[in-house]
XYZ file of N, CA and C in Angstrom:
225
model
N 78.557 -16.539 38.602
C 78.040 -17.427 39.617
C 77.126 -18.483 38.981
N 76.326 -18.039 38.017
C 75.414 -18.967 37.346
C 76.203 -20.068 36.638
N 77.306 -19.697 35.993
C 78.104 -20.670 35.259
C 78.839 -21.621 36.193
N 79.215 -21.137 37.361
C 79.854 -22.006 38.349
C 78.871 -23.089 38.793
N 77.631 -22.681 39.059
C 76.610 -23.646 39.453
C 76.354 -24.656 38.340
N 76.287 -24.194 37.097
C 76.086 -25.102 35.966
C 77.246 -26.073 35.817
N 78.467 -25.594 35.999
C 79.638 -26.460 35.879
C 79.646 -27.523 36.969
N 79.330 -27.117 38.183
C 79.314 -28.077 39.298
C 78.212 -29.113 39.099
N 77.025 -28.680 38.692
C 75.931 -29.638 38.500
C 76.210 -30.571 37.323
N 76.832 -30.065 36.257
C 77.180 -30.927 35.123
C 78.226 -31.954 35.533
N 79.204 -31.534 36.319
C 80.230 -32.466 36.792
C 79.614 -33.538 37.683
N 78.736 -33.128 38.595
C 78.100 -34.090 39.493
C 77.230 -35.068 38.718
N 76.524 -34.581 37.717
C 75.660 -35.453 36.926
C 76.472 -36.491 36.166
N 77.563 -36.083 35.545
C 78.375 -37.038 34.788
C 79.142 -37.965 35.714
N 79.525 -37.495 36.884
C 80.256 -38.344 37.820
C 79.367 -39.463 38.348
N 78.083 -39.205 38.471
C 77.157 -40.212 38.993
C 76.790 -41.257 37.946
N 77.037 -40.986 36.679
C 76.591 -41.891 35.631
C 77.707 -42.749 35.054
N 78.877 -42.717 35.627
C 79.969 -43.510 35.077
C 79.831 -44.963 35.505
N 80.383 -45.841 34.707
C 80.361 -47.264 35.030
C 81.424 -47.571 36.074
N 81.099 -48.502 36.927
C 82.112 -48.983 37.852
C 83.038 -49.918 37.077
N 84.234 -50.179 37.593
C 85.129 -51.107 36.892
C 84.511 -52.488 36.688
N 83.710 -52.949 37.653
C 83.076 -54.258 37.513
C 82.051 -54.244 36.376
N 81.265 -53.169 36.284
C 80.278 -53.071 35.205
C 80.959 -53.000 33.844
N 82.059 -52.254 33.765
C 82.793 -52.149 32.504
C 83.345 -53.512 32.096
N 83.928 -54.231 33.055
C 84.496 -55.547 32.765
C 83.403 -56.526 32.333
N 82.269 -56.493 32.995
C 81.156 -57.372 32.614
C 80.632 -57.036 31.224
N 80.483 -55.739 30.931
C 79.992 -55.340 29.612
C 80.940 -55.808 28.519
N 82.249 -55.643 28.743
C 83.228 -56.088 27.751
C 83.177 -57.609 27.584
N 83.049 -58.343 28.676
C 82.995 -59.803 28.562
C 81.710 -60.245 27.866
N 80.585 -59.555 28.121
C 79.335 -59.867 27.434
C 79.475 -59.617 25.939
N 80.099 -58.491 25.571
C 80.289 -58.177 24.153
C 81.174 -59.215 23.469
N 82.260 -59.608 24.128
C 83.164 -60.600 23.539
C 82.482 -61.952 23.403
N 81.702 -62.340 24.401
C 80.989 -63.616 24.332
C 79.952 -63.602 23.211
N 79.270 -62.482 23.051
C 78.281 -62.370 21.972
C 78.955 -62.432 20.612
N 80.112 -61.791 20.484
C 80.849 -61.843 19.216
C 81.297 -63.268 18.906
N 81.761 -63.997 19.924
C 82.189 -65.385 19.705
C 81.014 -66.275 19.339
N 79.874 -66.059 19.993
C 78.705 -66.897 19.729
C 78.160 -66.679 18.319
N 78.325 -65.480 17.784
C 77.768 -65.150 16.464
C 78.844 -65.090 15.388
N 79.996 -65.635 15.658
C 81.122 -65.554 14.721
C 80.796 -66.181 13.370
N 80.043 -67.287 13.363
C 79.739 -67.968 12.101
C 78.763 -67.173 11.226
N 78.040 -66.206 11.810
C 77.087 -65.400 11.048
C 77.670 -64.049 10.642
N 78.934 -63.821 10.937
C 79.562 -62.523 10.653
C 79.510 -62.229 9.157
N 79.114 -61.010 8.823
C 79.026 -60.602 7.425
C 77.687 -60.903 6.779
N 76.768 -61.476 7.520
C 75.438 -61.767 6.980
C 74.408 -60.879 7.679
N 73.220 -60.781 7.122
C 72.178 -59.975 7.781
C 71.747 -60.543 9.139
N 72.032 -61.793 9.399
C 71.619 -62.417 10.656
C 72.533 -62.067 11.822
N 73.701 -61.491 11.536
C 74.680 -61.221 12.594
C 74.126 -60.250 13.634
N 73.538 -59.162 13.179
C 73.027 -58.147 14.111
C 71.936 -58.725 15.007
N 71.039 -59.513 14.445
C 69.969 -60.121 15.245
C 70.550 -61.097 16.262
N 71.524 -61.879 15.842
C 72.167 -62.832 16.749
C 72.878 -62.096 17.879
N 73.626 -61.056 17.524
C 74.380 -60.283 18.514
C 73.435 -59.637 19.526
N 72.367 -59.019 19.044
C 71.408 -58.368 19.938
C 70.704 -59.385 20.837
N 70.413 -60.559 20.306
C 69.766 -61.606 21.101
C 70.669 -62.041 22.251
N 71.954 -62.257 21.953
C 72.888 -62.675 22.998
C 73.127 -61.562 24.016
N 73.239 -60.324 23.556
C 73.423 -59.212 24.489
C 72.181 -59.047 25.365
N 71.010 -59.285 24.823
C 69.781 -59.220 25.607
C 69.761 -60.256 26.719
N 70.240 -61.462 26.408
C 70.316 -62.514 27.428
C 71.256 -62.103 28.551
N 72.420 -61.569 28.180
C 73.393 -61.168 29.193
C 72.885 -59.992 30.020
N 72.235 -59.032 29.370
C 71.704 -57.884 30.104
C 70.601 -58.308 31.062
N 69.759 -59.241 30.648
C 68.708 -59.754 31.528
C 69.333 -60.478 32.718
N 70.363 -61.275 32.456
C 71.072 -61.967 33.526
C 71.656 -60.962 34.516
N 72.291 -59.897 34.009
C 72.922 -58.912 34.880
C 71.875 -58.158 35.700
N 70.727 -57.849 35.120
C 69.661 -57.190 35.871
C 69.148 -58.086 36.993
N 69.041 -59.391 36.735
C 68.595 -60.323 37.768
C 69.614 -60.420 38.892
N 70.893 -60.427 38.552
C 71.942 -60.469 39.580
C 71.884 -59.210 40.432
N 71.735 -58.057 39.789
C 71.648 -56.806 40.541
C 70.424 -56.797 41.452
N 69.308 -57.282 40.963
C 68.084 -57.302 41.765
C 68.231 -58.233 42.961
N 68.858 -59.373 42.736
C 69.006 -60.362 43.797
C 70.063 -59.959 44.816
N 71.224 -59.546 44.361
C 72.356 -59.326 45.254
C 72.496 -57.883 45.742
N 72.179 -56.918 44.886
C 72.433 -55.518 45.223
C 71.178 -54.738 45.575
N 70.018 -55.360 45.410
C 68.770 -54.695 45.751
C 68.329 -53.632 44.757
N 68.826 -53.702 43.523
C 68.442 -52.741 42.486
C 67.161 -53.236 41.833
N 66.195 -52.332 41.647
C 64.933 -52.731 41.020
C 65.150 -53.027 39.547
N 64.414 -54.026 39.042
C 64.469 -54.342 37.617
C 63.786 -53.245 36.830
N 64.274 -53.041 35.591
C 63.648 -52.031 34.728
C 62.434 -52.591 34.067
């Protein structure tokens, strides 16, 4: 019985944390846009900083959209 409860709670926890198709599509488009924006720095030490900077901009934009349209609090 204890293991059944653990299995159900683990399933419920993971089911609640999955990305919606819209979030997945946005994340992929943000990643592709960041890769395109930093293409000229690929292979240099500056690539990671450039990529993280662009992903930060997109994540901030997405948090603002969620706060404005969906009523989700900003982190």
